[in-house]
Short mmCIF file of N, CA and C in Angstrom, two decimals:
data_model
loop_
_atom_site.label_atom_id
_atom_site.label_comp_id
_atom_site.label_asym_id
_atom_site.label_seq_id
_atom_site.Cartn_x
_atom_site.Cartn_y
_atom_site.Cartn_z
N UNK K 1 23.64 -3.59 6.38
CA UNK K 1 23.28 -3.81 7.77
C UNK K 1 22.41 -2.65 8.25
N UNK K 2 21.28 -2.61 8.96
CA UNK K 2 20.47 -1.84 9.78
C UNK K 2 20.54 -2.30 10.99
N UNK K 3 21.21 -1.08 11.77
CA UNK K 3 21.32 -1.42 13.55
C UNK K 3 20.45 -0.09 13.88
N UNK K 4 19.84 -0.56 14.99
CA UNK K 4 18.73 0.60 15.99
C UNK K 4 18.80 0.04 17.03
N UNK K 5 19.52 1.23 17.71
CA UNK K 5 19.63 1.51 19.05
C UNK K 5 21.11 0.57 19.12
N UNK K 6 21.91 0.46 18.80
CA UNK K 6 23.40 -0.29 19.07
C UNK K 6 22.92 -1.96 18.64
N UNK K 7 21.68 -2.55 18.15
CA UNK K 7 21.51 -3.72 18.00
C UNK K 7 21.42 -3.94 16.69
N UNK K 8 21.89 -5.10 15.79
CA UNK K 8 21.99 -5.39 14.62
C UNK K 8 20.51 -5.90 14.30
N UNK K 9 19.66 -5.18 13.24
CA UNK K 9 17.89 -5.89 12.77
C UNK K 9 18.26 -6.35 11.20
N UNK K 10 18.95 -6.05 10.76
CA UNK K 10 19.11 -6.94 9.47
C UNK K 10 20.52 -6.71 8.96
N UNK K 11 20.76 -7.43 8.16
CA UNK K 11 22.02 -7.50 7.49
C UNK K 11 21.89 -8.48 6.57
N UNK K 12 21.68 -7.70 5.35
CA UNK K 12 21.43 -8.43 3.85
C UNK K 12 22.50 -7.33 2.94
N UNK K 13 21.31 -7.18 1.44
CA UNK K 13 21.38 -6.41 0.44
C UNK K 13 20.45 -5.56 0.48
N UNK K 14 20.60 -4.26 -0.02
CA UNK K 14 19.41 -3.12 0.02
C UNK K 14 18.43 -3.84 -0.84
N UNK K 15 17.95 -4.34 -1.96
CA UNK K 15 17.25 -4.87 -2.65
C UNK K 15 16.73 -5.48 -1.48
N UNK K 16 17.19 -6.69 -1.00
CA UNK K 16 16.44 -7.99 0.11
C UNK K 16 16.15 -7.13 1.24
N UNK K 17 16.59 -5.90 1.94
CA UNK K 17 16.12 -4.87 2.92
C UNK K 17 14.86 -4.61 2.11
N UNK K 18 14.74 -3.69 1.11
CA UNK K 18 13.48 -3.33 0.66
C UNK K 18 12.23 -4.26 0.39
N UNK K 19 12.40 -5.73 0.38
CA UNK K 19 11.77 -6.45 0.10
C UNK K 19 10.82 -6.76 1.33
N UNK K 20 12.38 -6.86 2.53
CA UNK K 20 11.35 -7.08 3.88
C UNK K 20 10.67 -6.04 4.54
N UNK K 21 11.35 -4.62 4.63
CA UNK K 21 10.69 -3.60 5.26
C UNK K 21 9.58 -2.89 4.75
N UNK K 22 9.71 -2.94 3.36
CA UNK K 22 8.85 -1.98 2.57
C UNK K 22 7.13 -3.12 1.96
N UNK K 23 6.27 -2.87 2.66
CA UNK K 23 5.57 -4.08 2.98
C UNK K 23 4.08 -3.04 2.49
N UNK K 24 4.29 -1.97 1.88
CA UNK K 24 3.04 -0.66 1.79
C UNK K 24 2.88 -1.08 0.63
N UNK K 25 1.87 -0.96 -0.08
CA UNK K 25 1.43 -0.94 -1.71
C UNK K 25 0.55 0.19 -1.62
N UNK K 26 0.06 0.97 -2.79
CA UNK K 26 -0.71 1.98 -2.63
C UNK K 26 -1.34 1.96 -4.13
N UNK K 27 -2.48 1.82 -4.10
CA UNK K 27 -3.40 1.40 -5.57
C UNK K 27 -4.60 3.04 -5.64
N UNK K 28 -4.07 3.47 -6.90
CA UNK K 28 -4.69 4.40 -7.44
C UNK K 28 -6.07 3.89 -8.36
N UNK K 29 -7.34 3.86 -7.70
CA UNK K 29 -8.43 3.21 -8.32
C UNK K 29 -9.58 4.32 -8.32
N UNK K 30 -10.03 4.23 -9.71
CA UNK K 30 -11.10 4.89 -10.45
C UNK K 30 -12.33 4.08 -10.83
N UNK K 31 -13.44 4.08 -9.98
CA UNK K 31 -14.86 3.68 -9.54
C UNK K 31 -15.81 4.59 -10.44
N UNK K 32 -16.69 3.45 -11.31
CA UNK K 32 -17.79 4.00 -12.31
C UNK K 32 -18.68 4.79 -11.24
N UNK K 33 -19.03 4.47 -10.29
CA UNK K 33 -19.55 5.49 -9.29
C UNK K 33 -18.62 5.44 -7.85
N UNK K 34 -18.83 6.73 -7.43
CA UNK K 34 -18.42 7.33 -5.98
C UNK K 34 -18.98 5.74 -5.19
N UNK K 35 -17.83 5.68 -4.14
CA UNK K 35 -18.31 4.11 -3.38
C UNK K 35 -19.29 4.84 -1.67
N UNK K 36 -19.87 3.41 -1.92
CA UNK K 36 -20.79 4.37 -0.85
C UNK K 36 -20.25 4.30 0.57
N UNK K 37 -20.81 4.54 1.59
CA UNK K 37 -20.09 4.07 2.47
C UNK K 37 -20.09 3.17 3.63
N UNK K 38 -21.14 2.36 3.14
CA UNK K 38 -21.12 0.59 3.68
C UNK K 38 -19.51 0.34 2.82
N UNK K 39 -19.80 0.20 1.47
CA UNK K 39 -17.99 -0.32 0.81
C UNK K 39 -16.95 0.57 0.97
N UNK K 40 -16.80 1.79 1.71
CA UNK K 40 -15.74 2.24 2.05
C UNK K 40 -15.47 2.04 2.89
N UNK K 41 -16.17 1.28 4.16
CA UNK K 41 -16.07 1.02 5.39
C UNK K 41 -15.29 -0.36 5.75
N UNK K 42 -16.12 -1.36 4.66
CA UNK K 42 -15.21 -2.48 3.89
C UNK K 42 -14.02 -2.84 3.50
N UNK K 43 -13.50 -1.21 3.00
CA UNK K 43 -11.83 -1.20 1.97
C UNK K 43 -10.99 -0.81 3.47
N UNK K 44 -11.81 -0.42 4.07
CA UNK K 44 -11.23 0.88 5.32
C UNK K 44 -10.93 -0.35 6.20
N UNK K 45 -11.22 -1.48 6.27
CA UNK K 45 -11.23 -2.56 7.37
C UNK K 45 -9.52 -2.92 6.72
N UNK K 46 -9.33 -3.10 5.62
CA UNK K 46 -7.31 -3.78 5.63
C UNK K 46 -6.90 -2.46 4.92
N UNK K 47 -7.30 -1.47 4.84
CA UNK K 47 -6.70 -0.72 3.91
C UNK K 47 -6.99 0.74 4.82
N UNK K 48 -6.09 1.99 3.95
CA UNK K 48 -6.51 3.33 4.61
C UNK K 48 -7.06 3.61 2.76
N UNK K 49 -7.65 4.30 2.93
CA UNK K 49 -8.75 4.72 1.65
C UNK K 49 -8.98 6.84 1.83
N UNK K 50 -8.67 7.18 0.75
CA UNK K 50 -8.44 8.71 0.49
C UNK K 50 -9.05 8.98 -0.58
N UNK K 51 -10.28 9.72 -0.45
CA UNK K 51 -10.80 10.68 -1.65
C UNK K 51 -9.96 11.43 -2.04
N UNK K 52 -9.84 10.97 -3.25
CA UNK K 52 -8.48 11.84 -4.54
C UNK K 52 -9.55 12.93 -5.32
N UNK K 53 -10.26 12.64 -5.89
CA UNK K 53 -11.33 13.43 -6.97
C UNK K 53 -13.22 12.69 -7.07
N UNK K 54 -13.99 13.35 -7.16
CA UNK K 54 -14.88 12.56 -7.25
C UNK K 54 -14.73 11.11 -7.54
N UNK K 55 -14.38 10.21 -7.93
CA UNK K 55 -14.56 8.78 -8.33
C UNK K 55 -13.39 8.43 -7.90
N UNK K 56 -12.14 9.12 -7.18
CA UNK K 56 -10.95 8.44 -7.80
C UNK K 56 -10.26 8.53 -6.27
N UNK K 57 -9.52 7.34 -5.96
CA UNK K 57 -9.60 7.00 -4.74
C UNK K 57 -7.73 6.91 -4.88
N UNK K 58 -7.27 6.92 -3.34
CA UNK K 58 -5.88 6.27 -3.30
C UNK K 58 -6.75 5.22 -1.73
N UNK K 59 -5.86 4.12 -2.31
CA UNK K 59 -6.39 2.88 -1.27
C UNK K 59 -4.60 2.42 -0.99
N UNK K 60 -4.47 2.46 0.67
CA UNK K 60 -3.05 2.25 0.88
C UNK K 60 -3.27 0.78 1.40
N UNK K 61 -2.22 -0.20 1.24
CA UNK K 61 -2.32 -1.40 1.96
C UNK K 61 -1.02 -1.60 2.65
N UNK K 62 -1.24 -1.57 4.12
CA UNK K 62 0.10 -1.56 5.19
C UNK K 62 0.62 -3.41 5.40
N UNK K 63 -0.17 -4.00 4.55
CA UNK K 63 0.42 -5.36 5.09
C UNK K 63 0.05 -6.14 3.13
N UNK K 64 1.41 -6.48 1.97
CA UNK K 64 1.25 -7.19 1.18
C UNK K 64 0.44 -8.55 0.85
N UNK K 65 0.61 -8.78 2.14
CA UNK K 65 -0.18 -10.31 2.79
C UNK K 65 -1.50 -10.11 2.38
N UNK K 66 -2.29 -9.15 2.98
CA UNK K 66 -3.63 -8.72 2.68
C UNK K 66 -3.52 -8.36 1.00
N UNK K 67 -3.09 -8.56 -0.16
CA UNK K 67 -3.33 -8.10 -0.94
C UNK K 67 -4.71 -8.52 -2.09
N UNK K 68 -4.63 -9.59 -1.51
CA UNK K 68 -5.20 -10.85 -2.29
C UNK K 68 -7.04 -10.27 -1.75
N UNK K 69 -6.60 -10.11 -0.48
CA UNK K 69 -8.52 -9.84 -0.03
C UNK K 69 -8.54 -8.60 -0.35
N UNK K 70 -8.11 -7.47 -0.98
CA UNK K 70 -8.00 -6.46 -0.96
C UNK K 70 -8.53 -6.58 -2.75
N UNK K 71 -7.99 -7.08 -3.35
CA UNK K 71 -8.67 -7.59 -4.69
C UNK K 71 -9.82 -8.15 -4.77
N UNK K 72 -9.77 -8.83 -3.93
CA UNK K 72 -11.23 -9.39 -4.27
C UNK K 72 -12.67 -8.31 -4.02
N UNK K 73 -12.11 -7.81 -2.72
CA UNK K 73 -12.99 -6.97 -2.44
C UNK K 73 -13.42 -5.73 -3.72
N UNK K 74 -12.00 -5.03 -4.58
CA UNK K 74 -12.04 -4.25 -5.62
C UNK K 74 -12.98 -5.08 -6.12
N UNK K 75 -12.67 -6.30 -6.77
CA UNK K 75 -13.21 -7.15 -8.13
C UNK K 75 -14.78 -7.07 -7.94
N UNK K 76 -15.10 -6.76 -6.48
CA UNK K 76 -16.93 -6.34 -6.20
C UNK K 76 -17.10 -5.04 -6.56
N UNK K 77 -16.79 -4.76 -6.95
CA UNK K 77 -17.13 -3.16 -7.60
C UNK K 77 -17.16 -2.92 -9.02
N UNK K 78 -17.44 -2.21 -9.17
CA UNK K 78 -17.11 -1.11 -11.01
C UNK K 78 -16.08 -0.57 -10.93
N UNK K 79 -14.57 -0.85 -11.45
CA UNK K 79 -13.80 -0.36 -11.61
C UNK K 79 -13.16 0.30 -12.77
N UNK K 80 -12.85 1.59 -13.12
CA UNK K 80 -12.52 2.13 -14.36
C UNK K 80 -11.14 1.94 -14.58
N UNK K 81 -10.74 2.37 -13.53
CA UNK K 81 -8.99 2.17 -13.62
C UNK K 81 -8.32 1.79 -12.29
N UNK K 82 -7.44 0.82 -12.33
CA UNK K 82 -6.54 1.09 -11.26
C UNK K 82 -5.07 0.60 -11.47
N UNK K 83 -4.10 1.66 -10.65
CA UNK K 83 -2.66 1.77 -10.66
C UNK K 83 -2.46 1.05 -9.32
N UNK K 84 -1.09 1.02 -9.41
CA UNK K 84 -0.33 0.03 -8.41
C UNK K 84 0.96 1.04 -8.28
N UNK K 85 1.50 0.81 -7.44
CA UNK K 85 3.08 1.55 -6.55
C UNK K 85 3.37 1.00 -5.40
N UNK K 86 4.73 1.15 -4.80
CA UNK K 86 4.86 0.81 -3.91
C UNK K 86 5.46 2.35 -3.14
N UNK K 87 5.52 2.79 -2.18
CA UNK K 87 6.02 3.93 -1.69
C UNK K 87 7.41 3.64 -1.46
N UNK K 88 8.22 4.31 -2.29
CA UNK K 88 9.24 4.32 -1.95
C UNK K 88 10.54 4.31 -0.87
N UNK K 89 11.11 3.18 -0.15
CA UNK K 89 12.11 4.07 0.99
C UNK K 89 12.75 3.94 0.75
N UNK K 90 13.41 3.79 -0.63
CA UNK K 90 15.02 3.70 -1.24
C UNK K 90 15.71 4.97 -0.78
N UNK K 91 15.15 6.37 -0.91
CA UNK K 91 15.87 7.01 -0.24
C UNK K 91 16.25 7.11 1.36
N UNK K 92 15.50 6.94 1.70
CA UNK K 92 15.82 6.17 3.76
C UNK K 92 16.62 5.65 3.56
N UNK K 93 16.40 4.60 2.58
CA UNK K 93 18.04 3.21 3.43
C UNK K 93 19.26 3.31 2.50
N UNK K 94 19.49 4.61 1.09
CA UNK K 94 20.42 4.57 0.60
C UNK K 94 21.39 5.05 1.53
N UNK K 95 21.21 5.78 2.67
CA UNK K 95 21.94 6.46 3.34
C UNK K 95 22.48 5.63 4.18
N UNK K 96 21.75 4.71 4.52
CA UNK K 96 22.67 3.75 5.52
C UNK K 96 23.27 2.61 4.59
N UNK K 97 23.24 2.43 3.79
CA UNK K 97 24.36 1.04 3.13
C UNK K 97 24.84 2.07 2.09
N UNK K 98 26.03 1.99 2.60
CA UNK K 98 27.38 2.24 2.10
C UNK K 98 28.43 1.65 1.91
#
């Protein structure tokens, strides 16, 4: 159960909590060239986008929903590498289900 402010907002399993709250993906992507910035302006429209190293980007996505246009948009580019994660809040909500 998660209550805020004396009111009950969910009451599941931590697994099915993490499923609904935790809604961030964060893709570690490596570009044959530096993106310019007409297409960073592009990624920057559903996404937050962070120069990691010359070529190598962290691209956060605050809504899973968007993931799909968020690919496509990559799939227009030169891509060398890219990772996937989700940011963790297992430690946040281990503390409250007990």
């Amino acid at each position: 159960m998660l209550i805020k402010k004396g009111r009950l907002i969910y009451s599941g399993t931590k697994n099915e909590c993490l499923a609904k709250f935790n809604q961030e993906k964060i893709f570690t992507v490596k570009f044959l060239h530096p993106l310019s910035e007409k297409q960073e302006i592009g990624l920057k429209a559903i996404s937050k986008v962070v120069l990691l190293a010359d070529k190598n980007y962290e691209v956060t996505l605050f809504d899973k929903k968007s993931q799909g246009q968020l690919l496509q948009q990559l799939a227009q580019f030169e891509v060398v590498d890219i990772k996937t994660k989700s940011k963790s809040r297992t430690n946040h909500l281990s503390a409250l289900f007990v």
